[in-house]
CSV table of N, CA and C in Angstrom, one decimal:
chain,number,residue,atom,x,y,z
O,132,MET,N,4.1,0.0,28.4
O,132,MET,CA,4.1,0.6,27.4
O,132,MET,C,4.2,0.3,26.2
O,133,GLU,N,3.3,0.8,25.1
O,133,GLU,CA,3.3,0.5,23.9
O,133,GLU,C,4.6,0.8,23.1
O,134,SER,N,5.2,-0.1,22.2
O,134,SER,CA,6.4,0.5,21.3
O,134,SER,C,5.9,1.3,20.4
O,135,VAL,N,6.7,2.0,20.2
O,135,VAL,CA,6.7,2.9,18.6
O,135,VAL,C,7.3,2.3,17.9
O,136,ARG,N,6.1,2.2,16.6
O,136,ARG,CA,7.0,1.1,15.6
O,136,ARG,C,7.3,2.0,14.2
O,137,SER,N,8.7,2.2,14.1
O,137,SER,CA,9.3,2.8,13.0
O,137,SER,C,8.3,2.9,11.7
O,138,ILE,N,8.4,4.2,11.0
O,138,ILE,CA,7.8,4.3,9.3
O,138,ILE,C,8.5,3.8,8.5
O,139,GLU,N,9.8,3.9,9.0
O,139,GLU,CA,11.2,3.6,8.1
O,139,GLU,C,10.7,2.2,7.3
O,140,GLY,N,10.6,2.2,5.7
O,140,GLY,CA,10.7,0.9,4.9
O,140,GLY,C,9.5,0.5,4.7
O,141,ARG,N,8.4,1.5,5.2
O,141,ARG,CA,6.7,1.0,5.2
O,141,ARG,C,6.3,1.2,4.2
O,142,THR,N,5.3,0.8,3.4
O,142,THR,CA,4.6,1.1,2.3
O,142,THR,C,3.2,2.1,2.9
O,143,VAL,N,3.2,3.1,2.0
O,143,VAL,CA,2.3,4.3,2.6
O,143,VAL,C,1.3,4.6,1.1
O,144,CYS,N,0.1,4.6,1.3
O,144,CYS,CA,-0.8,5.5,0.0
O,144,CYS,C,-1.1,6.4,0.7
O,145,VAL,N,-1.3,7.7,-0.3
O,145,VAL,CA,-1.4,8.8,0.0
O,145,VAL,C,-2.5,9.5,-1.0
O,146,THR,N,-4.1,9.5,-0.5
O,146,THR,CA,-5.0,10.8,-1.6
O,146,THR,C,-4.7,11.8,-1.1
O,147,GLY,N,-5.5,12.7,-1.8
O,147,GLY,CA,-5.2,13.7,-2.3
O,147,GLY,C,-3.6,14.7,-1.9
O,148,ALA,N,-2.7,14.1,-2.3
O,148,ALA,CA,-1.6,14.0,-2.1
O,148,ALA,C,-0.9,15.4,-2.9
O,149,SER,N,-1.5,15.9,-3.6
O,149,SER,CA,-1.2,17.2,-4.5
O,149,SER,C,-1.5,18.5,-3.9
O,150,SER,N,-2.6,18.2,-2.7
O,150,SER,CA,-2.3,19.9,-1.4
O,150,SER,C,-2.8,19.1,-0.6
O,151,GLY,N,-2.5,20.4,0.7
O,151,GLY,CA,-2.9,20.3,1.8
O,151,GLY,C,-2.3,19.3,2.8
O,152,MET,N,-3.1,18.7,3.8
O,152,MET,CA,-2.8,17.7,4.3
O,152,MET,C,-2.8,16.6,3.8
O,153,GLY,N,-2.7,16.0,2.9
O,153,GLY,CA,-2.1,15.0,1.6
O,153,GLY,C,-1.3,15.1,1.5
O,154,ARG,N,-0.8,16.1,0.8
O,154,ARG,CA,0.5,16.7,0.4
O,154,ARG,C,1.6,16.1,1.9
O,155,THR,N,1.2,17.4,2.9
O,155,THR,CA,1.8,17.6,3.9
O,155,THR,C,2.1,16.1,4.8
O,156,ILE,N,1.1,15.1,4.8
O,156,ILE,CA,1.4,14.0,5.1
O,156,ILE,C,2.3,13.0,4.9
O,157,ALA,N,2.2,13.2,3.4
O,157,ALA,CA,3.0,12.4,2.2
O,157,ALA,C,4.4,12.7,2.5
O,158,GLU,N,4.8,14.3,3.0
O,158,GLU,CA,6.0,14.4,2.6
O,158,GLU,C,6.6,14.2,4.0
O,159,HIS,N,5.9,14.4,5.1
O,159,HIS,CA,6.5,14.2,6.1
O,159,HIS,C,6.5,12.7,6.5
O,160,LEU,N,6.0,11.8,5.8
O,160,LEU,CA,6.1,10.1,6.1
O,160,LEU,C,7.4,9.6,5.5
O,161,GLY,N,7.3,10.5,4.0
O,161,GLY,CA,8.5,10.0,3.4
O,161,GLY,C,9.7,10.6,3.6
O,162,SER,N,9.5,12.2,4.4
O,162,SER,CA,11.1,12.2,5.3
O,162,SER,C,11.4,11.5,6.8
O,163,LEU,N,10.8,10.3,6.8
O,163,LEU,CA,11.0,9.9,7.9
O,163,LEU,C,11.5,8.1,7.2
O,164,GLY,N,11.7,7.8,6.0
O,164,GLY,CA,11.8,7.1,5.4
O,164,GLY,C,10.6,6.1,4.9
O,165,ALA,N,9.6,6.3,4.8
O,165,ALA,CA,8.7,5.4,4.3
O,165,ALA,C,8.6,5.3,2.6
O,166,HIS,N,8.1,4.5,2.1
O,166,HIS,CA,8.1,4.7,0.0
O,166,HIS,C,6.4,4.9,0.3
O,167,VAL,N,6.3,5.8,-0.2
O,167,VAL,CA,5.0,6.1,-0.3
O,167,VAL,C,4.5,6.8,-1.3
O,168,PHE,N,3.5,6.1,-1.6
O,168,PHE,CA,2.8,6.5,-3.0
O,168,PHE,C,1.9,7.3,-2.8
O,169,LEU,N,1.9,8.9,-3.9
O,169,LEU,CA,0.9,9.3,-3.9
O,169,LEU,C,-0.2,9.4,-4.8
O,170,THR,N,-1.4,10.1,-4.7
O,170,THR,CA,-1.7,9.9,-5.8
O,170,THR,C,-2.9,11.5,-5.7
O,171,GLY,N,-3.2,11.8,-6.5
O,171,GLY,CA,-4.1,13.0,-7.0
O,171,GLY,C,-4.6,13.5,-8.4
O,172,ARG,N,-5.2,14.9,-8.5
O,172,ARG,CA,-5.4,14.8,-9.7
O,172,ARG,C,-4.5,16.1,-10.0
O,173,THR,N,-3.2,16.6,-9.9
O,173,THR,CA,-2.2,17.5,-10.1
O,173,THR,C,-1.1,16.8,-9.9
O,174,ALA,N,-0.3,16.7,-10.9
O,174,ALA,CA,1.0,16.0,-11.1
O,174,ALA,C,2.2,16.9,-10.6
O,175,GLU,N,2.3,18.0,-11.0
O,175,GLU,CA,3.2,18.8,-10.9
O,175,GLU,C,3.7,19.0,-9.0
O,176,PRO,N,2.5,19.6,-8.3
O,176,PRO,CA,3.1,19.8,-6.9
O,176,PRO,C,3.3,18.1,-6.4
O,177,MET,N,2.6,16.9,-6.9
O,177,MET,CA,3.1,15.6,-6.3
O,177,MET,C,4.5,15.1,-6.6
O,178,GLU,N,4.9,15.8,-7.9
O,178,GLU,CA,6.4,15.4,-8.5
O,178,GLU,C,7.4,16.0,-7.7
O,179,ALA,N,6.7,17.2,-7.1
O,179,ALA,CA,7.8,17.9,-6.2
O,179,ALA,C,7.9,17.3,-5.0
O,180,SER,N,6.8,16.8,-4.5
O,180,SER,CA,6.7,16.2,-3.0
O,180,SER,C,7.8,15.2,-3.1
O,181,ALA,N,7.7,14.3,-4.4
O,181,ALA,CA,8.5,13.3,-4.3
O,181,ALA,C,9.9,13.3,-4.7
O,182,THR,N,10.0,14.6,-5.1
O,182,THR,CA,11.8,14.4,-5.2
O,182,THR,C,12.0,15.1,-4.1
O,183,LYS,N,11.2,15.9,-3.1
O,183,LYS,CA,11.5,16.3,-1.6
O,183,LYS,C,11.8,14.7,-0.9
O,184,ILE,N,11.0,14.2,-0.6
O,184,ILE,CA,10.8,13.0,-0.5
O,184,ILE,C,11.9,12.0,-0.6
O,185,ARG,N,12.5,11.7,-1.9
O,185,ARG,CA,13.5,11.1,-2.3
O,185,ARG,C,15.0,11.9,-1.8
O,186,GLU,N,15.0,13.0,-1.8
O,186,GLU,CA,16.2,13.6,-1.0
O,186,GLU,C,16.2,13.7,0.2
O,187,SER,N,15.3,13.6,1.2
O,187,SER,CA,15.2,13.0,2.3
O,187,SER,C,15.4,11.8,2.7
O,188,GLY,N,15.6,10.6,1.8
O,188,GLY,CA,15.7,9.5,1.9
O,188,GLY,C,14.8,8.5,1.8
O,189,GLY,N,13.4,9.2,1.3
O,189,GLY,CA,12.2,8.4,1.2
O,189,GLY,C,12.4,8.0,-0.2
O,190,ARG,N,11.3,6.6,-0.6
O,190,ARG,CA,10.9,6.5,-1.9
O,190,ARG,C,9.5,7.0,-1.9
O,191,ALA,N,9.2,7.6,-3.2
O,191,ALA,CA,8.5,8.1,-3.8
O,191,ALA,C,7.7,7.7,-5.2
O,192,ASP,N,6.6,7.3,-5.0
O,192,ASP,CA,5.7,7.3,-6.6
O,192,ASP,C,4.7,8.1,-6.5
O,193,VAL,N,4.2,8.5,-7.6
O,193,VAL,CA,3.3,8.8,-8.4
O,193,VAL,C,2.7,8.9,-9.4
O,194,ALA,N,0.7,9.1,-9.0
O,194,ALA,CA,0.1,8.4,-9.4
O,194,ALA,C,-0.9,9.7,-9.9
O,195,VAL,N,-1.7,10.2,-11.1
O,195,VAL,CA,-2.5,10.8,-11.1
O,195,VAL,C,-3.9,10.5,-11.9
O,196,PHE,N,-4.7,10.6,-11.0
O,196,PHE,CA,-5.9,9.7,-11.7
O,196,PHE,C,-7.1,10.8,-10.5
O,197,ASP,N,-8.5,10.3,-11.4
O,197,ASP,CA,-10.0,10.9,-10.1
O,197,ASP,C,-10.1,9.7,-9.7
O,198,LEU,N,-10.3,9.7,-8.0
O,198,LEU,CA,-10.8,8.9,-7.2
O,198,LEU,C,-11.8,8.5,-7.5
O,199,GLY,N,-12.9,9.0,-8.2
O,199,GLY,CA,-13.9,8.6,-8.8
O,199,GLY,C,-13.9,7.6,-9.7
O,200,ASP,N,-13.1,7.3,-10.5
O,200,ASP,CA,-12.4,5.9,-10.9
O,200,ASP,C,-12.5,5.0,-9.8
O,201,LEU,N,-13.4,4.2,-9.4
O,201,LEU,CA,-13.2,3.3,-8.3
O,201,LEU,C,-12.3,2.2,-9.1
O,202,ASP,N,-12.2,1.7,-10.3
O,202,ASP,CA,-11.3,0.6,-10.5
O,202,ASP,C,-10.1,0.6,-10.2
O,203,THR,N,-9.7,2.2,-11.0
O,203,THR,CA,-8.7,2.7,-11.1
O,203,THR,C,-8.2,2.6,-9.4
O,204,PHE,N,-8.4,3.4,-8.5
O,204,PHE,CA,-8.3,3.5,-7.1
O,204,PHE,C,-7.9,2.1,-6.5
O,205,SER,N,-8.6,1.2,-6.4
O,205,SER,CA,-8.8,-0.6,-6.5
O,205,SER,C,-7.5,-0.3,-6.7
O,206,GLY,N,-6.7,-0.2,-7.9
O,206,GLY,CA,-6.1,-1.3,-8.5
O,206,GLY,C,-4.5,-0.9,-8.0
O,207,TRP,N,-5.0,0.9,-7.6
O,207,TRP,CA,-3.5,1.2,-7.2
O,207,TRP,C,-3.4,0.9,-5.9
O,208,VAL,N,-4.1,0.8,-5.1
O,208,VAL,CA,-3.8,0.4,-4.1
O,208,VAL,C,-3.1,-1.2,-3.7
O,209,ALA,N,-4.0,-2.0,-4.7
O,209,ALA,CA,-3.6,-3.3,-4.6
O,209,ALA,C,-1.9,-3.3,-5.6
O,210,GLN,N,-1.7,-2.2,-6.3
O,210,GLN,CA,-0.6,-1.9,-7.1
O,210,GLN,C,0.4,-1.6,-6.2
O,211,ALA,N,0.3,-1.1,-5.4
O,211,ALA,CA,1.3,-0.1,-4.2
O,211,ALA,C,1.5,-1.4,-3.2
O,212,ALA,N,0.9,-2.3,-3.0
O,212,ALA,CA,0.9,-3.7,-1.6
O,212,ALA,C,1.7,-4.8,-2.9
O,213,GLU,N,1.6,-5.0,-4.0
O,213,GLU,CA,1.9,-6.1,-4.6
O,213,GLU,C,3.5,-5.0,-5.1
O,214,SER,N,3.8,-4.0,-5.3
O,214,SER,CA,4.9,-3.8,-5.5
O,214,SER,C,5.8,-3.5,-4.3
O,215,THR,N,5.8,-3.5,-3.4
O,215,THR,CA,6.3,-3.8,-2.1
O,215,THR,C,6.4,-5.2,-0.8
O,216,GLY,N,5.4,-5.8,-2.1
O,216,GLY,CA,5.1,-6.8,-0.6
O,216,GLY,C,4.5,-6.3,0.6
O,217,ARG,N,4.0,-5.2,0.7
O,217,ARG,CA,3.4,-5.3,2.1
O,217,ARG,C,2.7,-3.8,1.6
O,218,LEU,N,1.5,-3.6,2.5
O,218,LEU,CA,0.6,-2.4,2.8
O,218,LEU,C,0.3,-2.0,4.4
O,219,ASP,N,1.3,-0.9,4.5
O,219,ASP,CA,1.4,-0.1,6.1
O,219,ASP,C,0.3,0.6,6.2
O,220,VAL,N,0.1,1.5,6.1
O,220,VAL,CA,-0.8,2.7,6.2
O,220,VAL,C,-1.6,3.1,4.8
O,221,VAL,N,-2.8,3.3,4.9
O,221,VAL,CA,-3.2,4.3,4.1
O,221,VAL,C,-3.9,5.0,4.4
O,222,VAL,N,-4.0,6.7,3.8
O,222,VAL,CA,-4.5,7.5,4.3
O,222,VAL,C,-4.9,8.5,3.3
O,223,ASN,N,-6.1,8.4,3.5
O,223,ASN,CA,-7.8,8.7,2.9
O,223,ASN,C,-7.9,10.1,3.0
O,224,SER,N,-7.2,11.1,2.1
O,224,SER,CA,-7.2,12.4,2.5
O,224,SER,C,-7.7,13.0,1.8
O,225,ALA,N,-8.3,12.6,0.2
O,225,ALA,CA,-8.8,13.3,-0.3
O,225,ALA,C,-10.1,13.7,-0.5
O,226,GLY,N,-10.7,15.0,-0.7
O,226,GLY,CA,-11.8,15.5,0.0
O,226,GLY,C,-12.2,16.7,-1.1
O,227,PHE,N,-13.4,16.8,-1.1
O,227,PHE,CA,-13.9,18.3,-1.2
O,227,PHE,C,-15.3,18.7,-0.7
O,228,GLY,N,-16.3,19.6,-1.5
O,228,GLY,CA,-17.0,20.3,-0.7
O,228,GLY,C,-17.4,21.9,-1.2
O,229,ASP,N,-18.3,22.0,-0.8
O,229,ASP,CA,-19.1,23.4,-0.9
O,229,ASP,C,-19.7,23.6,0.4
O,230,VAL,N,-18.9,23.9,0.9
O,230,VAL,CA,-19.0,24.5,2.6
O,230,VAL,C,-20.4,25.5,2.4
O,231,GLY,N,-20.1,26.3,1.8
O,231,GLY,CA,-21.1,27.5,2.3
O,231,GLY,C,-22.6,27.1,1.9
O,232,SER,N,-22.7,26.4,1.0
O,232,SER,CA,-24.1,26.3,0.4
O,232,SER,C,-25.4,25.4,1.1
O,233,THR,N,-26.1,26.1,1.1
O,233,THR,CA,-27.6,25.4,2.1
O,233,THR,C,-28.4,24.4,1.0
O,234,ILE,N,-29.5,23.7,2.1
O,234,ILE,CA,-30.2,23.1,1.1
O,234,ILE,C,-31.0,23.4,-0.4
O,235,ALA,N,-31.3,24.8,0.9
O,235,ALA,CA,-31.9,25.7,-0.5
O,235,ALA,C,-31.2,26.0,-1.5
O,236,ASP,N,-29.9,26.5,-1.5
O,236,ASP,CA,-29.4,27.0,-2.8
O,236,ASP,C,-28.1,26.1,-3.3
O,237,GLY,N,-28.4,24.9,-2.9
O,237,GLY,CA,-27.2,23.8,-3.5
O,237,GLY,C,-27.6,23.7,-4.8
O,238,ASP,N,-26.1,23.0,-5.4
O,238,ASP,CA,-26.3,22.3,-6.4
O,238,ASP,C,-26.0,20.6,-6.5
O,239,PRO,N,-27.4,20.1,-6.9
O,239,PRO,CA,-27.1,18.8,-6.3
O,239,PRO,C,-26.1,17.6,-7.1
O,240,ALA,N,-25.6,18.5,-8.6
O,240,ALA,CA,-24.5,17.9,-8.9
O,240,ALA,C,-23.4,17.5,-7.9
O,241,MET,N,-23.1,18.8,-7.4
O,241,MET,CA,-22.1,19.4,-6.5
O,241,MET,C,-22.6,18.0,-5.0
O,242,TRP,N,-23.4,18.2,-4.9
O,242,TRP,CA,-23.4,16.8,-3.6
O,242,TRP,C,-23.4,16.0,-4.3
O,243,ARG,N,-23.9,15.3,-5.4
O,243,ARG,CA,-23.6,13.7,-5.8
O,243,ARG,C,-21.7,13.6,-6.1
O,244,ALA,N,-21.7,14.7,-6.2
O,244,ALA,CA,-19.7,14.6,-6.5
O,244,ALA,C,-19.3,14.7,-5.5
O,245,MET,N,-19.6,15.2,-4.1
O,245,MET,CA,-19.1,15.1,-2.9
O,245,MET,C,-19.2,13.6,-2.2
O,246,LEU,N,-20.6,13.4,-2.7
O,246,LEU,CA,-21.0,11.8,-2.0
O,246,LEU,C,-19.8,10.9,-2.5
O,247,GLU,N,-20.0,11.0,-4.2
O,247,GLU,CA,-19.1,10.1,-4.7
O,247,GLU,C,-17.4,10.0,-4.4
O,248,ILE,N,-16.5,11.3,-4.1
O,248,ILE,CA,-15.8,11.0,-3.4
O,248,ILE,C,-15.3,10.8,-2.2
O,249,ASN,N,-16.2,11.7,-1.6
O,249,ASN,CA,-16.1,12.0,0.1
O,249,ASN,C,-16.2,11.0,0.7
O,250,VAL,N,-17.6,9.6,0.1
O,250,VAL,CA,-17.6,9.1,0.8
O,250,VAL,C,-17.6,7.8,0.0
O,251,LEU,N,-18.2,7.4,-0.8
O,251,LEU,CA,-18.2,6.1,-1.9
O,251,LEU,C,-16.6,5.9,-2.0
O,252,ALA,N,-15.9,6.8,-2.3
O,252,ALA,CA,-14.4,6.5,-2.9
O,252,ALA,C,-13.7,6.3,-1.4
O,253,LEU,N,-13.8,7.0,-0.4
O,253,LEU,CA,-13.5,6.5,1.1
O,253,LEU,C,-13.5,5.2,1.0
O,254,ALA,N,-14.4,4.5,1.1
O,254,ALA,CA,-15.2,3.1,1.5
O,254,ALA,C,-14.2,2.7,0.4
O,255,VAL,N,-13.9,2.6,-0.9
O,255,VAL,CA,-13.6,2.0,-1.6
O,255,VAL,C,-12.3,1.8,-1.2
O,256,GLY,N,-11.9,2.7,-1.4
O,256,GLY,CA,-9.9,2.8,-0.6
O,256,GLY,C,-9.8,2.1,0.5
O,257,CYS,N,-10.8,2.1,1.7
O,257,CYS,CA,-10.5,1.1,2.8
O,257,CYS,C,-10.8,-0.1,2.5
O,258,GLN,N,-12.0,-0.5,1.9
O,258,GLN,CA,-11.7,-2.0,1.3
O,258,GLN,C,-10.7,-2.4,0.7
O,259,ALA,N,-9.7,-1.6,-0.5
O,259,ALA,CA,-9.0,-2.0,-1.3
O,259,ALA,C,-7.8,-2.3,-0.3
O,260,ALA,N,-7.7,-1.4,0.9
O,260,ALA,CA,-6.5,-1.4,1.9
O,260,ALA,C,-6.7,-2.6,2.5
O,261,ILE,N,-7.8,-2.9,2.9
O,261,ILE,CA,-8.2,-4.3,3.7
O,261,ILE,C,-8.0,-5.5,3.1
O,262,ARG,N,-7.9,-5.6,2.1
O,262,ARG,CA,-8.1,-6.9,0.7
O,262,ARG,C,-6.4,-6.8,0.6
O,263,ALA,N,-5.7,-5.5,0.3
O,263,ALA,CA,-4.8,-5.9,0.0
O,263,ALA,C,-3.1,-6.1,1.3
O,264,MET,N,-4.1,-5.6,2.4
O,264,MET,CA,-3.5,-5.7,3.6
O,264,MET,C,-3.2,-7.1,4.0
O,265,ARG,N,-4.4,-7.7,4.0
O,265,ARG,CA,-4.4,-9.5,4.0
O,265,ARG,C,-4.1,-10.2,3.3
O,266,ALA,N,-4.2,-9.7,1.9
O,266,ALA,CA,-2.8,-10.4,1.1
O,266,ALA,C,-1.5,-10.4,1.3
O,267,THR,N,-0.9,-9.3,2.0
O,267,THR,CA,0.4,-9.5,2.1
O,267,THR,C,0.5,-9.4,3.7
O,268,GLY,N,-0.3,-9.8,4.3
O,268,GLY,CA,-0.1,-10.2,5.7
O,268,GLY,C,0.4,-8.6,6.5
O,269,SER,N,-0.3,-8.0,6.1
O,269,SER,CA,0.2,-6.7,7.2
O,269,SER,C,-0.4,-6.3,8.0
O,270,GLU,N,0.1,-5.7,8.5
O,270,GLU,CA,-0.9,-5.6,9.9
O,270,GLU,C,-0.7,-3.8,9.4
O,271,GLY,N,-1.6,-3.1,9.0
O,271,GLY,CA,-1.5,-2.2,8.9
O,271,GLY,C,-2.4,-1.1,9.8
O,272,ASN,N,-2.8,0.2,8.9
O,272,ASN,CA,-3.6,1.2,9.4
O,272,ASN,C,-4.5,2.2,8.2
O,273,ILE,N,-5.6,2.4,8.7
O,273,ILE,CA,-6.0,3.1,7.7
O,273,ILE,C,-6.7,4.0,8.2
O,274,VAL,N,-6.0,5.7,7.8
O,274,VAL,CA,-6.3,6.4,8.9
O,274,VAL,C,-7.3,7.2,7.9
O,275,ASN,N,-8.6,7.6,8.3
O,275,ASN,CA,-9.8,8.6,6.8
O,275,ASN,C,-9.6,10.2,7.5
O,276,ILE,N,-9.3,10.9,7.0
O,276,ILE,CA,-9.2,12.3,7.4
O,276,ILE,C,-10.7,12.7,7.3
O,277,SER,N,-11.1,13.5,8.5
O,277,SER,CA,-12.3,13.7,8.0
O,277,SER,C,-12.5,15.4,8.3
O,278,SER,N,-13.6,16.1,9.1
O,278,SER,CA,-13.2,17.5,8.8
O,278,SER,C,-14.2,18.0,10.3
O,279,VAL,N,-14.0,19.2,11.0
O,279,VAL,CA,-15.0,19.6,12.0
O,279,VAL,C,-16.2,20.3,11.5
O,280,ALA,N,-16.6,20.3,10.3
O,280,ALA,CA,-17.6,20.2,9.6
O,280,ALA,C,-18.9,19.2,10.1
O,281,ALA,N,-18.3,17.9,10.4
O,281,ALA,CA,-19.3,16.6,10.4
O,281,ALA,C,-19.6,16.7,11.8
O,282,ILE,N,-19.4,17.5,12.8
O,282,ILE,CA,-20.0,17.9,13.6
O,282,ILE,C,-20.8,19.3,14.0
O,283,ARG,N,-20.9,20.2,12.4
O,283,ARG,CA,-21.6,21.8,12.8
O,283,ARG,C,-22.5,21.2,11.9
O,284,ARG,N,-23.8,21.6,12.4
O,284,ARG,CA,-25.1,21.9,12.6
O,284,ARG,C,-25.5,22.2,11.1
O,285,GLU,N,-24.8,23.4,10.5
O,285,GLU,CA,-25.0,24.1,9.7
O,285,GLU,C,-23.9,24.0,8.6
O,286,SER,N,-23.3,22.6,8.7
O,286,SER,CA,-22.3,22.6,7.3
O,286,SER,C,-22.9,21.7,6.3
O,287,GLY,N,-24.4,22.1,5.9
O,287,GLY,CA,-25.3,21.3,5.1
O,287,GLY,C,-24.6,19.7,4.5
O,288,VAL,N,-24.6,19.9,3.3
O,288,VAL,CA,-24.6,18.5,2.7
O,288,VAL,C,-22.6,17.9,2.8
O,289,TYR,N,-22.2,18.9,2.7
O,289,TYR,CA,-20.7,18.3,3.0
O,289,TYR,C,-20.3,18.0,4.2
O,290,GLY,N,-20.7,18.9,5.2
O,290,GLY,CA,-20.6,18.2,6.7
O,290,GLY,C,-21.5,16.6,6.7
O,291,ALA,N,-22.4,16.7,6.1
O,291,ALA,CA,-23.2,14.8,6.0
O,291,ALA,C,-22.1,14.0,5.6
O,292,THR,N,-21.0,14.5,4.6
O,292,THR,CA,-20.5,13.4,4.1
O,292,THR,C,-19.4,13.1,4.6
O,293,LYS,N,-18.5,14.5,5.7
O,293,LYS,CA,-17.8,14.0,7.1
O,293,LYS,C,-18.5,13.5,7.9
O,294,HIS,N,-19.6,13.4,8.0
O,294,HIS,CA,-20.4,12.7,9.1
O,294,HIS,C,-19.9,11.3,8.9
O,295,ALA,N,-20.3,10.9,7.6
O,295,ALA,CA,-20.4,9.6,6.8
O,295,ALA,C,-18.6,9.1,7.4
O,296,VAL,N,-18.1,9.9,6.7
O,296,VAL,CA,-16.3,9.5,6.9
O,296,VAL,C,-16.4,8.9,8.7
O,297,ASN,N,-16.7,9.7,9.7
O,297,ASN,CA,-16.7,9.3,11.1
O,297,ASN,C,-17.6,8.4,11.4
O,298,CYS,N,-18.3,7.6,10.2
O,298,CYS,CA,-18.7,6.4,10.6
O,298,CYS,C,-17.9,5.3,10.2
O,299,ILE,N,-17.2,5.3,8.8
O,299,ILE,CA,-16.9,4.0,8.3
O,299,ILE,C,-15.5,3.6,9.3
O,300,ASN,N,-15.9,2.5,10.0
O,300,ASN,CA,-14.9,1.6,10.4
O,300,ASN,C,-14.3,0.2,9.6
C-alpha cells in the first residue's frame, strides 16, 4: 500500500484563490500546515483566507494579478519555489466562462478571454510548475481543475476550453 505524504511544510500555489474551489482548496491545504501561495484578481477574500490559514498553523502569501499576464504568472510560480526551496503542488483552479451562450449568439471577445485564461494561462502555469519543480528537485503534483461542461455537448466554447484542460498533461 502506498504511504500518504503529509502536506505539512510543503509549498502549494493555488490560482483562482479569491473565490470558489480555489479559495476552499487553499484554505484546506493551509489548515493542514502547507505554505500556500494564493493568487487571484480580488485581494480582500484572499487576505481573509491568508489570515485563516495563518491562524490554523499554515503559512500564506497573497499575490493579486490577472493570469492573462503570462510573464507575471510564470514569475509568481518561480518565486514561490525559490522563496521556499521547493514546489510540491500547483492547483490551477482559475477559470471562467459564458456557459449559456451558443455559437450563434456568443461573443468572440469572450471566447478569446476564455481561451486565454482557461487554456493558455493554465498551460503556462503547468510549464512554470514543471520548471520550478525540476529546478528545486521537488517531486510535485499539478492539479488542473476542469468542469463537467467538458463532456457536455451543449456547453459551447466554455465546454471546449474545459475539454482542453482535460487534454493537457
